[in-house]
Each structure stands twice: as structure tokens, then as C-alpha cells.
Coordinates of N, CA and C in Angstrom, one line a residue:
M1266 N 155.6 43.8 245.8 CA 155.9 43.1 246.3 C 157.9 43.5 246.2
S1267 N 158.4 43.8 247.8 CA 159.3 44.1 247.8 C 160.3 43.1 247.1
T1268 N 161.7 43.3 246.7 CA 162.0 42.7 245.8 C 163.1 42.0 247.4
L1269 N 163.1 42.0 248.2 CA 163.7 41.2 249.8 C 162.8 41.3 250.7
S1270 N 162.1 40.5 250.1 CA 160.5 39.8 250.5 C 161.2 38.6 250.9
P1271 N 160.7 37.6 252.0 CA 161.5 36.4 252.9 C 160.9 35.1 251.5
Q1272 N 162.2 34.9 250.6 CA 162.0 34.0 249.7 C 161.6 32.0 250.8
R1273 N 160.7 31.4 250.2 CA 160.7 30.0 251.0 C 161.5 29.0 249.9
T1274 N 162.5 28.3 250.9 CA 162.6 26.8 250.3 C 161.9 25.6 250.7
A1275 N 162.1 25.0 249.8 CA 161.1 23.9 250.2 C 161.0 23.6 251.0
D1276 N 161.8 23.9 252.6 CA 161.0 22.9 254.1 C 160.4 24.4 254.5
S1277 N 160.1 25.3 253.6 CA 159.3 26.8 254.0 C 160.1 27.7 255.5
A1278 N 161.6 27.6 255.2 CA 162.6 27.9 256.2 C 162.6 29.4 255.6
A1279 N 162.8 30.7 255.8 CA 163.2 32.1 255.1 C 164.1 31.9 255.1
V1280 N 164.6 33.2 254.0 CA 165.8 32.3 253.7 C 166.7 34.6 254.2
P1281 N 168.1 34.2 254.9 CA 168.5 36.0 255.2 C 169.3 36.7 254.2
H1282 N 168.8 37.7 254.2 CA 169.8 38.8 253.2 C 171.0 39.6 253.5
E1283 N 171.2 39.8 252.5 CA 173.1 40.0 253.5 C 172.8 41.5 252.9
F1284 N 173.2 42.8 253.7 CA 173.4 44.0 253.5 C 174.6 44.7 254.2
L1285 N 175.4 45.6 252.8 CA 176.3 46.2 252.7 C 176.2 47.3 254.3
S1286 N 176.8 47.4 255.5 CA 176.0 48.8 256.1 C 177.1 49.8 256.2
F1287 N 176.7 50.6 255.8 CA 177.7 52.4 256.2 C 176.7 53.2 256.9
T1288 N 177.8 54.4 257.1 CA 177.1 55.2 257.9 C 176.6 56.6 257.2
V1289 N 176.4 57.4 257.5 CA 175.8 58.3 256.5 C 175.5 59.3 258.3
G1290 N 176.5 60.6 258.4 CA 176.0 60.6 259.8 C 176.0 60.4 260.6
S1291 N 175.2 60.8 261.5 CA 175.0 59.5 262.9 C 174.3 58.2 263.0
E1292 N 173.6 58.1 261.8 CA 173.3 57.0 261.7 C 174.1 55.8 260.5
E1293 N 173.4 54.5 260.8 CA 173.7 53.5 260.0 C 172.4 53.2 259.1
Y1294 N 173.3 53.1 257.6 CA 172.2 52.4 256.7 C 172.5 51.0 256.5
G1295 N 172.4 50.0 255.5 CA 172.3 49.0 254.8 C 171.6 49.2 253.3
V1296 N 172.4 48.3 252.0 CA 171.9 48.3 251.3 C 172.3 46.8 250.5
D1297 N 171.5 46.4 250.0 CA 171.6 44.8 249.3 C 172.6 44.7 248.6
I1298 N 173.4 43.3 249.5 CA 174.5 43.8 249.1 C 174.9 43.5 247.3
Q1299 N 173.6 42.6 247.1 CA 173.8 42.3 245.8 C 174.0 43.2 244.5
K1300 N 173.8 44.4 245.0 CA 173.3 45.9 244.0 C 175.0 46.1 244.2
V1301 N 176.3 45.6 245.3 CA 177.4 46.6 245.3 C 178.3 46.1 244.2
Q1302 N 179.0 46.7 243.5 CA 179.9 46.3 242.2 C 181.3 46.2 242.8
E1303 N 181.9 47.4 244.4 CA 182.9 47.5 244.9 C 182.8 48.5 245.9
L1304 N 184.4 48.8 246.4 CA 184.2 49.5 247.0 C 185.3 50.6 246.9
R1305 N 185.9 52.2 247.0 CA 186.8 52.9 246.6 C 186.6 54.0 247.1
G1306 N 188.0 54.4 247.7 CA 188.2 55.6 248.0 C 187.5 56.8 247.5
F1307 N 187.4 58.0 248.4 CA 186.6 58.9 247.8 C 187.7 59.8 247.0
G1308 N 188.2 60.3 245.3 CA 189.0 60.7 245.1 C 188.4 62.0 244.5
A1309 N 189.6 62.0 243.3 CA 189.0 63.5 242.9 C 187.3 63.0 241.5
V1310 N 187.0 64.1 241.4 CA 185.7 63.8 240.4 C 185.6 64.8 239.7
T1311 N 185.0 64.4 238.5 CA 184.9 65.8 237.0 C 183.8 66.4 237.5
R1312 N 183.5 67.9 238.7 CA 182.4 68.3 238.2 C 181.3 69.3 237.1
I1313 N 180.0 68.5 236.6 CA 179.4 68.9 236.2 C 178.4 69.4 236.0
A1314 N 178.4 71.5 235.0 CA 177.9 72.8 235.4 C 176.1 71.8 235.6
N1315 N 175.5 72.8 236.4 CA 174.2 73.1 236.5 C 173.4 71.7 237.0
A1316 N 175.1 70.8 237.5 CA 174.2 69.2 237.9 C 173.8 69.4 240.0
P1317 N 172.6 68.9 239.6 CA 171.9 69.4 241.5 C 173.4 69.1 242.2
D1318 N 173.6 69.8 243.8 CA 174.3 69.6 244.3 C 174.9 68.3 245.3
Y1319 N 173.3 67.6 245.2 CA 174.0 65.7 245.5 C 174.7 64.9 244.9
I1320 N 174.8 65.5 242.9 CA 175.5 65.2 242.6 C 177.4 65.7 242.3
K1321 N 178.3 65.0 243.1 CA 179.4 65.7 242.8 C 180.2 65.5 241.5
G1322 N 179.6 64.8 240.9 CA 180.4 64.6 239.5 C 180.5 63.5 239.3
V1323 N 181.0 63.3 237.7 CA 181.4 61.7 237.7 C 183.0 61.5 237.8
V1324 N 183.5 60.1 237.6 CA 184.5 59.1 237.6 C 184.8 58.6 236.0
N1325 N 185.5 58.5 235.5 CA 185.4 57.4 234.7 C 185.8 56.1 235.2
L1326 N 185.4 55.1 235.9 CA 186.0 54.1 236.2 C 186.1 52.5 235.1
R1327 N 187.1 52.9 234.5 CA 187.2 51.4 233.5 C 186.7 51.4 232.7
G1328 N 187.0 53.1 231.8 CA 185.5 53.8 230.9 C 184.3 53.2 230.6
V1329 N 183.7 53.7 232.0 CA 181.6 53.6 232.3 C 182.3 55.4 232.8
I1330 N 181.6 56.5 233.1 CA 181.6 57.3 232.9 C 180.0 57.1 234.4
V1331 N 180.7 57.3 235.4 CA 180.1 56.9 236.4 C 179.5 58.4 237.2
P1332 N 178.0 58.6 237.2 CA 177.5 59.8 238.3 C 178.2 59.0 239.6
I1333 N 178.8 59.9 240.6 CA 179.0 60.3 241.9 C 177.7 60.8 242.5
I1334 N 176.8 60.7 243.3 CA 176.2 60.8 244.2 C 176.5 61.1 245.7
D1335 N 176.7 62.5 246.2 CA 176.7 62.5 247.9 C 175.5 62.0 249.1
M1336 N 175.5 61.0 249.6 CA 174.6 60.6 250.4 C 173.7 61.5 251.3
R1337 N 174.9 62.6 251.9 CA 174.8 63.3 253.0 C 173.9 64.2 252.1
L1338 N 174.2 64.8 250.7 CA 173.1 66.2 250.6 C 171.8 65.3 249.9
K1339 N 172.1 64.4 249.8 CA 170.9 63.5 249.3 C 170.0 63.7 250.1
L1340 N 170.8 63.0 251.2 CA 169.0 62.5 251.8 C 169.0 64.2 253.3
G1341 N 169.7 65.8 252.9 CA 169.5 66.2 253.5 C 170.2 66.2 254.7
L1342 N 171.0 65.7 255.0 CA 172.1 66.2 255.8 C 172.8 67.2 256.2
S1343 N 173.4 67.0 256.9 CA 174.3 68.7 257.3 C 175.4 68.1 256.2
A1344 N 176.2 69.5 255.8 CA 176.9 69.7 254.6 C 178.5 68.5 255.2
P1345 N 178.9 67.9 253.6 CA 179.4 66.5 254.4 C 181.1 66.8 253.9
S1346 N 182.2 66.3 254.8 CA 183.0 66.7 255.1 C 184.0 65.2 254.6
Y1347 N 185.0 65.3 253.5 CA 186.0 64.3 253.2 C 187.0 63.7 254.1
D1348 N 187.5 62.2 254.4 CA 188.6 62.1 255.5 C 188.9 61.1 254.2
Q1349 N 189.8 59.8 255.5 CA 190.5 59.2 255.2 C 189.5 57.8 255.2
F1350 N 188.3 57.7 256.1 CA 187.6 57.2 256.3 C 185.8 57.1 254.9
T1351 N 186.3 58.2 254.2 CA 185.1 58.7 253.3 C 185.4 57.5 252.1
V1352 N 184.0 56.5 251.1 CA 184.1 55.9 250.4 C 183.3 55.7 249.5
V1353 N 183.3 55.5 248.7 CA 182.2 55.4 247.1 C 181.7 53.9 247.2
I1354 N 181.0 53.8 247.4 CA 180.4 52.2 247.2 C 179.8 52.6 246.0
I1355 N 180.0 51.9 244.6 CA 179.6 51.4 243.2 C 178.8 50.4 243.3
L1356 N 177.6 51.0 242.4 CA 176.5 50.3 242.7 C 175.9 50.1 241.3
T1357 N 174.9 48.4 240.9 CA 174.5 48.7 240.0 C 173.2 48.8 240.1
V1358 N 172.5 50.0 240.0 CA 171.4 50.4 240.3 C 170.2 50.4 238.7
R1359 N 169.5 49.4 238.9 CA 168.9 48.8 237.5 C 169.7 49.2 236.4
G1360 N 170.6 48.3 236.3 CA 171.6 48.1 235.3 C 172.2 49.1 234.6
T1361 N 171.8 50.2 236.2 CA 173.2 51.5 235.3 C 174.3 51.8 236.5
V1362 N 175.3 51.8 236.6 CA 176.6 52.2 237.5 C 176.4 53.0 238.0
T1363 N 176.3 53.5 239.5 CA 176.6 54.9 239.7 C 177.7 54.5 240.9
G1364 N 177.3 55.7 242.1 CA 178.5 55.3 243.1 C 177.8 56.7 243.5
I1365 N 177.5 55.9 245.4 CA 177.2 56.6 246.3 C 178.7 57.1 247.2
V1366 N 178.6 58.3 247.6 CA 179.6 58.9 248.5 C 178.8 58.6 250.5
V1367 N 179.4 58.0 251.2 CA 179.4 57.4 252.2 C 180.6 58.0 253.3
D1368 N 180.1 58.2 254.7 CA 181.0 58.8 255.6 C 182.0 57.4 256.0
S1369 N 181.2 56.0 256.3 CA 182.5 55.1 256.3 C 181.1 54.2 256.3
V1370 N 182.6 52.7 255.8 CA 181.7 51.4 255.4 C 182.1 50.6 256.4
S1371 N 180.5 49.9 257.2 CA 181.2 49.2 258.5 C 181.5 47.5 258.6
D1372 N 180.5 46.6 257.6 CA 180.4 45.6 257.8 C 179.4 44.5 256.5
V1373 N 179.9 44.0 256.9 CA 178.5 43.0 255.3 C 177.8 42.0 257.0
A1374 N 176.2 42.4 256.6 CA 175.3 41.9 258.0 C 174.0 41.1 257.3
T1375 N 174.4 39.7 258.2 CA 172.9 39.0 257.8 C 172.3 39.3 258.4
L1376 N 170.5 39.2 257.7 CA 170.0 39.4 258.3 C 168.4 38.7 258.5
A1377 N 168.3 37.5 259.3 CA 166.9 36.8 258.4 C 165.9 37.6 258.9
P1378 N 164.6 37.2 258.0 CA 163.2 38.2 257.6 C 162.9 38.6 259.2
E1379 N 163.0 37.6 260.5 CA 162.4 38.2 261.3 C 163.2 39.4 262.4
Q1380 N 164.7 39.6 261.7 CA 165.1 40.5 262.2 C 165.3 41.8 261.9
I1381 N 164.3 41.7 260.1 CA 163.7 43.4 259.9 C 162.3 43.7 260.3
K1382 N 163.0 44.6 260.8 CA 160.7 45.1 260.8 C 160.4 46.4 259.9
P1383 N 159.0 46.7 259.9 CA 158.8 47.4 258.6 C 159.0 49.0 259.9
P1384 N 158.9 50.4 258.5 CA 159.5 51.6 258.8 C 158.3 51.9 260.1
P1385 N 158.4 52.5 260.9 CA 157.7 53.4 261.2 C 156.3 53.5 260.7
S1386 N 155.6 53.6 260.6 CA 154.3 54.2 259.8 C 154.5 56.0 259.9
R1387 N 154.1 56.4 260.9 CA 155.2 58.1 261.0 C 156.0 58.3 260.9
M1388 N 156.7 57.8 260.1 CA 158.4 58.2 259.5 C 158.1 59.6 259.6
A1389 N 158.7 60.6 259.4 CA 159.4 62.3 259.3 C 159.7 62.0 258.1
L1390 N 160.3 61.4 257.7 CA 160.5 61.7 256.0 C 159.5 60.6 255.2
G1391 N 158.9 60.1 255.0 CA 157.6 60.4 254.4 C 158.3 59.2 253.4
A1392 N 159.4 58.5 254.0 CA 160.4 57.7 252.8 C 159.7 56.6 252.2
G1393 N 159.4 56.3 251.2 CA 159.1 55.0 250.3 C 160.5 54.3 249.8
Y1394 N 161.8 54.7 250.5 CA 162.5 54.0 249.7 C 163.4 53.1 250.9
L1395 N 162.4 52.8 252.0 CA 163.0 52.6 253.2 C 162.1 50.5 252.6
I1396 N 163.1 49.9 253.0 CA 163.2 48.5 253.1 C 162.4 48.3 254.6
G1397 N 163.2 48.9 255.3 CA 162.3 48.4 257.2 C 163.9 48.7 257.9
I1398 N 163.3 48.2 259.3 CA 165.0 48.5 259.8 C 165.1 47.5 260.4
G1399 N 166.1 47.1 260.1 CA 167.3 45.8 260.7 C 167.8 46.0 262.0
T1400 N 167.6 44.4 262.9 CA 168.2 44.9 264.3 C 169.1 44.0 264.2
L1401 N 170.1 44.4 265.3 CA 171.3 43.2 265.2 C 171.6 43.1 266.4
E1402 N 171.5 42.7 267.6 CA 171.7 43.0 268.9 C 171.3 44.6 269.2
Q1403 N 172.7 45.1 269.4 CA 172.5 46.7 270.2 C 171.9 47.9 269.0
R1404 N 172.7 47.8 267.5 CA 172.6 47.7 266.3 C 170.9 47.6 265.8
M1405 N 170.8 49.2 265.2 CA 169.5 49.4 264.0 C 170.1 49.5 262.9
L1406 N 169.9 48.9 262.1 CA 170.2 49.8 260.8 C 169.0 50.1 260.0
I1407 N 169.0 51.6 259.2 CA 168.0 51.7 258.4 C 168.3 51.2 257.0
L1408 N 167.3 50.1 256.4 CA 167.7 49.3 255.5 C 166.7 50.0 254.0
V1409 N 168.0 50.6 253.3 CA 167.1 51.7 252.4 C 167.2 50.3 250.7
D1410 N 166.0 51.2 249.8 CA 166.2 50.6 248.8 C 166.2 51.0 247.7
I1411 N 167.8 51.0 247.2 CA 168.4 51.6 246.6 C 167.5 52.3 245.3
D1412 N 167.2 51.1 244.4 CA 166.3 51.0 243.4 C 165.3 52.5 243.6
R1413 N 164.7 52.8 244.8 CA 163.2 53.3 245.3 C 164.5 55.0 245.8
L1414 N 165.7 54.8 245.7 CA 166.1 56.2 246.0 C 166.1 56.6 245.3
L1415 N 167.6 56.3 244.3 CA 167.8 57.0 243.3 C 166.8 56.9 242.3
T1416 N 166.9 58.4 241.5 CA 165.8 58.2 240.8 C 166.2 58.4 239.5
D1417 N 165.3 57.9 238.2 CA 165.8 57.8 236.8 C 166.6 58.6 236.4
T1418 N 166.8 59.8 236.6 CA 167.5 60.7 236.4 C 168.4 61.6 237.1
E1419 N 168.7 60.5 237.9 CA 170.1 60.3 238.5 C 170.6 60.0 238.0
L1420 N 170.0 58.5 237.7 CA 171.1 57.7 237.0 C 170.7 57.6 235.4
S1421 N 170.2 58.0 234.9 CA 170.4 58.4 233.3 C 171.4 59.7 233.3
F1422 N 171.8 60.4 234.4 CA 173.3 61.4 234.3 C 173.8 61.4 233.0
E1423 N 173.7 62.7 231.8 CA 174.9 62.3 230.6 C 174.9 63.4 230.8
L1424 N 176.5 63.5 230.4 CA 177.7 64.6 229.9 C 176.3 65.0 229.0
P1425 N 177.0 66.0 228.6 CA 176.1 67.9 227.6 C 176.9 67.2 226.3
A1426 N 176.0 66.4 225.4 CA 176.9 67.1 224.0 C 177.8 67.9 224.3
A1427 N 179.0 66.9 222.7 CA 180.3 68.2 222.6 C 179.6 69.6 221.7

């Protein structure tokens, strides 16, 4: 059962969910707002030798070493370019603080359960990390289950022992 399945109240009304919307390439994605800790501009990171290309490095966030994952590279899209709109979304995923680099952040979208459609069954990505497709007037958000997208290896990324 998905963590974002509709919750029922005493009067059986479904509870809407909030998603932080962001862009990667030409697509708009959404992640559960409850996973978001903060937003930061993209800055210098400490690169770690032998880390996968999509792990840009680590930053020290108030005493916590946080791996920074580039979503363009993670999703197999074109090479990233960083500008004034590039944002790092700091997330808490399965109890671990992680940052994801995205092209820009749009807004917080509130979606009622009927606005969330299941992903197409023949999705080319074969992505088990999709919650569904959120529909908002003329917009469509690809809703990502960040717990499934980021692997335990990425979340437990550690610095080599000195």
C-alpha cells in the first residue's frame, strides 16, 4: 500500500496531498512535501573519488554530511547545466538527509486523490518509483516516490575512512 494512498476521515472524505513541484529537463515532477526539509541554491560540493557520476559530492549541512544527487543524471537525461535557477532540495528519506539537484522549483501543488492517476501500464521507463500522474488544469506532474527512487546505497553513501 502506497504511503500516499487516500486517507479517510470520519466522514469518508479523501484527504488531499501536497507535492513540491520541480522541473528536471522539460518535465515537471512532484515529491511529497512531507519529505522536504529545505531548499538551497546549488553551490560548491566536495567531490568524492569513485562515486557514481550522479552523486555530485557531499556538503556539510549544519554538521551533517549530506550526499547531493543530480536528478538529470540519476534519471538518465541530458548533461546538467547549473544556473541561478538550479536548486538543491534537501529531503529526509527513510530517516536519512539527502539533497537532490533539480533545474528549478515551481510551487507546492495540492492534489485531491481523484487528481492522481496511475502511471501508464506500459511506461517506457518501467519505473517502479512513480506514484502516478497528477493533473492540475493544464499541468501534469510526474509524482515520484522518492523512497523508491533513491537506493539504500545512495542514502548510506559514506566517506572513506581516514
